[in-house]
Amino acid sequence: MKIPSNKIQDLITFFRAELKGLYTESEINILMDYCFEVFSGIRFSQAKVSQATISESQLLKFNFAIKDLKKHVPVQYVVGKAHFYGSVFNVRPSVLIPRPETEELVDLIIKENKGITDLSIIDIGTGSGCIAVSLKKNLQDAKVSALDISAAALEVATENAMLNNVEIEFIQRDILNEDLSNGQKFDVIVSNPPYVCRSEHSEMEKNVLDYEPHLALFVEDDDPLLFYRAITESAVRHGRAGARIYFEINQAFGQETADLMKEKGFENIELLKDINNKNRILRGNLP
Ligand SMILES: C[S@@+](CC[C@H](N)C(=O)[O-])C[C@H]1O[C@@H](n2cnc3c(N)ncnc32)[C@H](O)[C@@H]1O
């Protein structure tokens, strides 16, 4: 079936009819909002009352989007954009879609580091670059570096730095097998590393499993703290005196991850809850 005309009202009726039963009505409204914003530059609230038409090329984009949404492709991949901490980011299946919990991590870092001069920050496992870019936008004097093992992710992150007019040093490196930097020291080390255990597969949404990069999500069950160990060890070597470390964590391993930081010599370790009251953020600092 194709969209019957290029009148916006016909498009809305078609969109609803095609996705009915696959998504709730309020989900369909959110999906339409994404599509209208990216494909036509208007919000769904405006589209709903518009008597205008859209071009053939826009109509084609809606047609493809509806096809993908029927297959449960996440809407952010369908339109290629995601919102994070007040900015827009390009996203493709090579990067994780930024999550609201991660916005809380960014917010904490900004609050605790605002006004400090000569800050040097590194974001490990940068993916779309959402953390690094948001930090640089809000801590403008800081020097921000961002690292990922994936060349495809770094390509998206580089686009996002340009899209948001910020300068970031991107580094392709394997944090599990290579050193963090060539001698550079940091005041802030942040990471949202892969932390979902393979055994948690069954609890995850199908659209996450089918479409988001497994490299960004999973760790083996027998070593869930693999990344946290490698990153804290690197942080000890590459942190300046008093350096602060901020992690997004697996809620199931809050205490174990905190103990690991303590073992490596970190102080003032705090386990913080997210909006859903789950242990999600861990912070601490070097002496
Ligand atoms: C959970 S995602 C986080 C993405 C982004 N920072 C965010 O918060 O949305 C983890 C990231 O770590 C990267 N990664 C996985 N293994 C890595 C490794 N050995 N060294 C460096 N980065 C790695 C993945 O490519 C992915 O981009």
Coordinates of C-alpha atoms and ligand atoms in Angstrom, one line a residue:
M1 CA 0.0 0.0 0.0
K2 CA 1.2 3.5 -0.7
I3 CA 0.2 6.8 0.8
P4 CA -2.9 7.9 -1.2
S5 CA -2.0 11.6 -1.7
N6 CA 0.5 14.1 -0.6
K7 CA -1.9 15.9 1.8
I8 CA -0.5 15.9 5.3
Q9 CA -3.9 14.8 6.7
D10 CA -4.0 11.8 4.4
L11 CA -0.5 10.9 5.4
I12 CA -1.4 11.0 9.1
T13 CA -4.4 8.8 8.5
F14 CA -2.3 6.3 6.5
F15 CA 0.5 6.3 9.1
R16 CA -1.9 5.5 11.9
A17 CA -3.7 2.8 9.9
E18 CA -0.5 1.0 8.9
L19 CA 1.0 0.9 12.4
K20 CA -2.2 0.3 14.3
G21 CA -1.9 -2.9 16.4
L22 CA 1.9 -2.8 16.3
Y23 CA 2.3 0.2 18.5
T24 CA 0.0 2.0 20.9
E25 CA -1.7 5.3 19.8
S26 CA 0.6 7.4 21.9
E27 CA 3.7 5.6 20.5
I28 CA 2.4 6.2 17.0
N29 CA 2.2 9.9 17.8
I30 CA 5.8 9.9 19.0
L31 CA 6.9 8.1 15.9
M32 CA 5.1 10.6 13.7
D33 CA 6.7 13.5 15.7
Y34 CA 10.2 12.0 14.9
C35 CA 9.4 11.6 11.2
F36 CA 7.7 15.0 10.7
E37 CA 10.6 16.7 12.5
V38 CA 13.3 15.1 10.4
F39 CA 11.6 14.7 7.0
S40 CA 9.6 17.9 6.9
G41 CA 11.1 20.2 9.6
I42 CA 7.7 20.6 11.5
R43 CA 6.5 19.0 14.7
F44 CA 3.6 16.6 14.8
S45 CA 1.6 19.1 16.8
Q46 CA 1.8 21.5 13.8
A47 CA 1.2 18.7 11.2
K48 CA -2.0 17.6 13.0
V49 CA -3.7 20.9 12.1
S50 CA -2.0 21.6 8.8
Q51 CA -3.9 21.7 5.5
A52 CA -0.6 21.7 3.5
T53 CA 0.9 19.1 1.2
I54 CA 4.4 17.6 1.3
S55 CA 6.7 16.9 -1.7
E56 CA 7.1 13.6 -3.5
S57 CA 10.6 13.1 -2.0
Q58 CA 9.3 13.7 1.5
L59 CA 6.5 11.3 0.9
L60 CA 8.9 8.6 -0.2
K61 CA 10.9 9.0 3.0
F62 CA 7.6 8.5 5.0
N63 CA 6.9 5.4 2.9
F64 CA 10.3 3.8 3.7
A65 CA 10.0 4.8 7.4
I66 CA 6.6 3.1 7.8
K67 CA 8.1 0.0 6.2
D68 CA 11.0 0.0 8.7
L69 CA 8.7 0.8 11.7
K70 CA 6.6 -2.2 10.8
K71 CA 9.7 -4.3 11.3
H72 CA 10.3 -2.6 14.7
V73 CA 13.5 -0.8 13.6
P74 CA 14.0 1.8 16.4
V75 CA 12.7 5.1 15.1
Q76 CA 16.0 6.9 15.8
Y77 CA 17.7 4.6 13.2
V78 CA 14.7 5.0 10.9
V79 CA 15.2 8.8 10.8
G80 CA 18.9 8.8 11.6
K81 CA 18.6 11.2 14.5
A82 CA 18.3 11.1 18.3
H83 CA 17.9 13.8 20.9
F84 CA 20.3 13.8 23.8
Y85 CA 20.8 16.5 26.5
G86 CA 19.2 19.2 24.4
S87 CA 21.1 18.5 21.2
V88 CA 20.5 16.4 18.1
F89 CA 22.8 13.5 17.2
N90 CA 23.2 11.4 14.0
V91 CA 22.7 7.8 14.8
R92 CA 23.2 4.7 12.7
P93 CA 23.2 1.0 13.6
S94 CA 26.9 1.2 14.3
V95 CA 26.2 3.2 17.5
L96 CA 24.0 2.7 20.5
I97 CA 21.0 5.0 20.6
P98 CA 21.7 7.5 23.5
R99 CA 19.6 6.7 26.6
P100 CA 18.0 9.1 29.1
E101 CA 20.0 7.5 32.0
T102 CA 23.2 8.6 30.3
E103 CA 21.8 12.2 30.3
E104 CA 21.8 12.0 34.1
L105 CA 25.5 11.0 34.1
V106 CA 26.3 14.0 31.8
D107 CA 24.4 16.3 34.0
L108 CA 26.3 15.2 37.2
I109 CA 29.6 15.7 35.5
I110 CA 28.7 19.2 34.3
K111 CA 27.5 20.2 37.8
E112 CA 30.6 18.8 39.5
N113 CA 33.1 20.3 37.0
K114 CA 31.6 23.6 36.0
G115 CA 34.0 26.5 36.7
I116 CA 37.1 24.3 37.0
T117 CA 39.9 25.6 34.6
D118 CA 42.3 23.5 32.4
L119 CA 40.1 20.5 32.5
S120 CA 41.2 17.5 30.5
I121 CA 38.4 15.0 29.9
I122 CA 38.3 11.6 28.3
D123 CA 35.1 9.6 27.3
I124 CA 35.8 5.9 26.9
G125 CA 33.5 3.9 24.5
T126 CA 32.1 7.1 23.0
G127 CA 29.7 5.5 20.4
S128 CA 27.7 8.4 18.9
G129 CA 29.8 10.8 20.9
C130 CA 26.8 11.9 22.9
I131 CA 28.7 12.2 26.2
A132 CA 31.8 13.8 24.8
V133 CA 29.9 16.3 22.7
S134 CA 27.5 17.3 25.5
L135 CA 30.4 17.8 27.9
K136 CA 32.3 19.9 25.5
K137 CA 29.2 22.1 24.8
N138 CA 28.7 22.7 28.4
L139 CA 32.3 22.8 29.7
Q140 CA 33.6 24.9 26.8
D141 CA 37.2 25.4 28.1
A142 CA 37.8 21.7 28.7
K143 CA 39.9 19.7 26.4
V144 CA 37.8 16.7 25.5
S145 CA 39.0 13.4 24.0
A146 CA 36.9 10.4 23.1
L147 CA 37.8 6.8 22.4
D148 CA 36.2 3.8 20.8
I149 CA 37.3 0.5 19.3
S150 CA 34.9 0.9 16.4
A151 CA 35.9 2.9 13.4
A152 CA 32.3 3.0 12.2
A153 CA 31.2 4.5 15.6
L154 CA 34.0 7.1 15.5
E155 CA 32.8 8.1 12.0
V156 CA 29.4 8.9 13.5
A157 CA 30.9 10.6 16.6
T158 CA 33.0 12.8 14.3
E159 CA 29.9 13.9 12.4
N160 CA 28.2 14.7 15.7
A161 CA 31.1 16.9 16.8
M162 CA 30.8 18.8 13.6
L163 CA 27.0 19.0 13.7
N164 CA 27.2 20.4 17.2
N165 CA 30.2 22.7 16.4
V166 CA 32.6 21.4 19.0
E167 CA 36.2 20.2 18.8
I168 CA 37.0 16.8 20.2
E169 CA 40.0 14.6 19.8
F170 CA 38.8 11.1 18.6
I171 CA 41.0 8.1 19.2
Q172 CA 40.5 4.6 17.9
R173 CA 41.7 2.2 20.6
D174 CA 40.9 -1.1 22.3
I175 CA 40.6 -0.2 26.0
L176 CA 40.9 -3.9 27.0
N177 CA 44.3 -4.4 25.2
E178 CA 45.8 -0.9 24.7
D179 CA 46.8 2.0 26.9
L180 CA 44.4 4.9 27.3
S181 CA 46.7 7.5 25.8
N182 CA 50.3 8.1 25.0
G183 CA 51.3 9.8 28.2
Q184 CA 48.4 12.3 28.4
K185 CA 46.8 12.8 31.8
F186 CA 43.1 13.5 32.6
D187 CA 41.1 15.2 35.3
V188 CA 37.8 13.5 34.3
I189 CA 37.4 10.0 33.0
V190 CA 33.9 9.0 32.0
S191 CA 32.6 5.8 30.6
N192 CA 29.4 4.0 29.7
P193 CA 31.0 0.8 28.7
P194 CA 29.3 -2.5 27.5
Y195 CA 27.8 -3.9 30.7
V196 CA 24.8 -6.2 29.8
C197 CA 25.5 -9.8 30.6
R198 CA 24.8 -12.4 27.8
S199 CA 22.4 -14.1 30.3
E200 CA 20.3 -10.9 30.4
H201 CA 19.5 -11.4 26.7
S202 CA 16.0 -12.8 27.5
E203 CA 15.0 -9.7 29.5
M204 CA 15.8 -7.3 26.6
E205 CA 13.5 -5.7 24.1
K206 CA 13.6 -7.5 20.8
N207 CA 14.2 -4.2 18.9
V208 CA 17.3 -3.6 21.0
L209 CA 18.6 -7.1 20.4
D210 CA 17.8 -7.1 16.7
Y211 CA 19.1 -3.6 15.7
E212 CA 21.5 -2.1 18.3
P213 CA 25.2 -3.1 18.1
H214 CA 26.1 -6.0 20.3
L215 CA 29.7 -4.7 20.6
A216 CA 28.2 -1.8 22.5
L217 CA 26.0 -3.8 24.8
F218 CA 27.3 -7.1 25.9
V219 CA 30.0 -8.6 28.2
E220 CA 30.5 -12.3 29.0
D221 CA 28.7 -13.6 32.1
D222 CA 31.9 -14.9 33.7
D223 CA 33.5 -11.4 33.8
P224 CA 30.8 -8.7 34.0
L225 CA 33.2 -6.1 35.3
L226 CA 35.8 -6.6 32.6
F227 CA 35.5 -3.0 31.2
Y228 CA 35.3 -1.4 34.7
R229 CA 38.5 -3.1 35.7
A230 CA 40.4 -2.1 32.6
I231 CA 39.2 1.5 32.8
T232 CA 39.9 2.0 36.6
E233 CA 43.4 0.6 36.0
S234 CA 44.0 3.0 33.1
A235 CA 42.5 5.8 35.2
V236 CA 45.0 5.2 38.0
R237 CA 47.9 5.5 35.4
H238 CA 46.4 8.4 33.5
G239 CA 44.5 10.4 36.1
R240 CA 45.9 13.6 37.5
A241 CA 45.9 14.0 41.3
G242 CA 42.3 14.2 42.4
A243 CA 41.0 13.0 39.0
R244 CA 37.3 12.1 39.0
I245 CA 35.9 9.0 37.4
Y246 CA 32.3 8.6 36.4
F247 CA 30.7 5.4 35.3
E248 CA 27.3 4.3 34.1
I249 CA 26.9 0.8 35.5
N250 CA 24.8 -2.3 35.5
Q251 CA 22.4 -2.0 38.4
A252 CA 23.0 -5.6 39.3
F253 CA 26.7 -5.0 40.0
G254 CA 26.6 -1.6 41.9
Q255 CA 28.4 -2.8 45.0
E256 CA 30.9 -5.0 43.2
T257 CA 31.9 -2.1 40.9
A258 CA 32.2 0.2 43.8
D259 CA 34.4 -2.3 45.6
L260 CA 36.6 -2.6 42.5
M261 CA 37.2 1.2 42.5
K262 CA 38.0 1.1 46.2
E263 CA 40.5 -1.7 45.6
K264 CA 42.2 0.4 43.0
G265 CA 42.6 3.3 45.4
F266 CA 39.7 5.6 44.6
E267 CA 38.1 7.7 47.3
N268 CA 34.7 9.3 47.9
I269 CA 33.0 6.6 46.0
E270 CA 29.2 7.2 45.6
L271 CA 26.6 4.9 44.1
L272 CA 23.8 7.0 42.7
K273 CA 20.3 6.1 41.5
D274 CA 18.7 7.1 38.2
I275 CA 15.2 8.5 37.7
N276 CA 13.8 4.9 37.9
N277 CA 15.5 4.5 41.3
K278 CA 18.0 2.0 40.0
N279 CA 21.7 2.0 40.9
R280 CA 23.1 3.5 37.7
I281 CA 25.9 5.9 38.3
L282 CA 29.2 5.4 40.2
R283 CA 31.6 8.2 40.9
G284 CA 34.8 8.5 42.8
N285 CA 38.2 10.3 42.7
L286 CA 41.8 9.6 43.0
P287 CA 43.7 10.9 46.0
Ligands
LIG1 C1 27.3 1.2 25.9 S1 28.1 1.9 24.5 C2 28.2 3.6 24.9 C3 28.0 4.5 23.8 C4 27.9 6.0 24.3 N1 29.0 6.4 25.1 C5 26.6 6.2 25.0 O1 26.6 6.4 26.2 O2 25.5 6.2 24.4 C6 29.7 1.3 24.6 C7 30.8 1.7 23.6 O3 32.0 1.0 23.9 C8 32.6 0.6 22.7 N2 33.6 -0.5 22.9 C9 33.3 -1.8 23.0 N3 34.4 -2.5 23.3 C10 35.4 -1.6 23.3 C11 36.8 -1.7 23.6 N4 37.4 -2.9 23.8 N5 37.6 -0.6 23.6 C12 37.0 0.6 23.4 N6 35.7 0.8 23.1 C13 34.9 -0.3 23.1 C14 31.5 0.3 21.7 O4 31.9 0.3 20.4 C15 30.4 1.3 22.1 O5 30.4 2.4 21.3

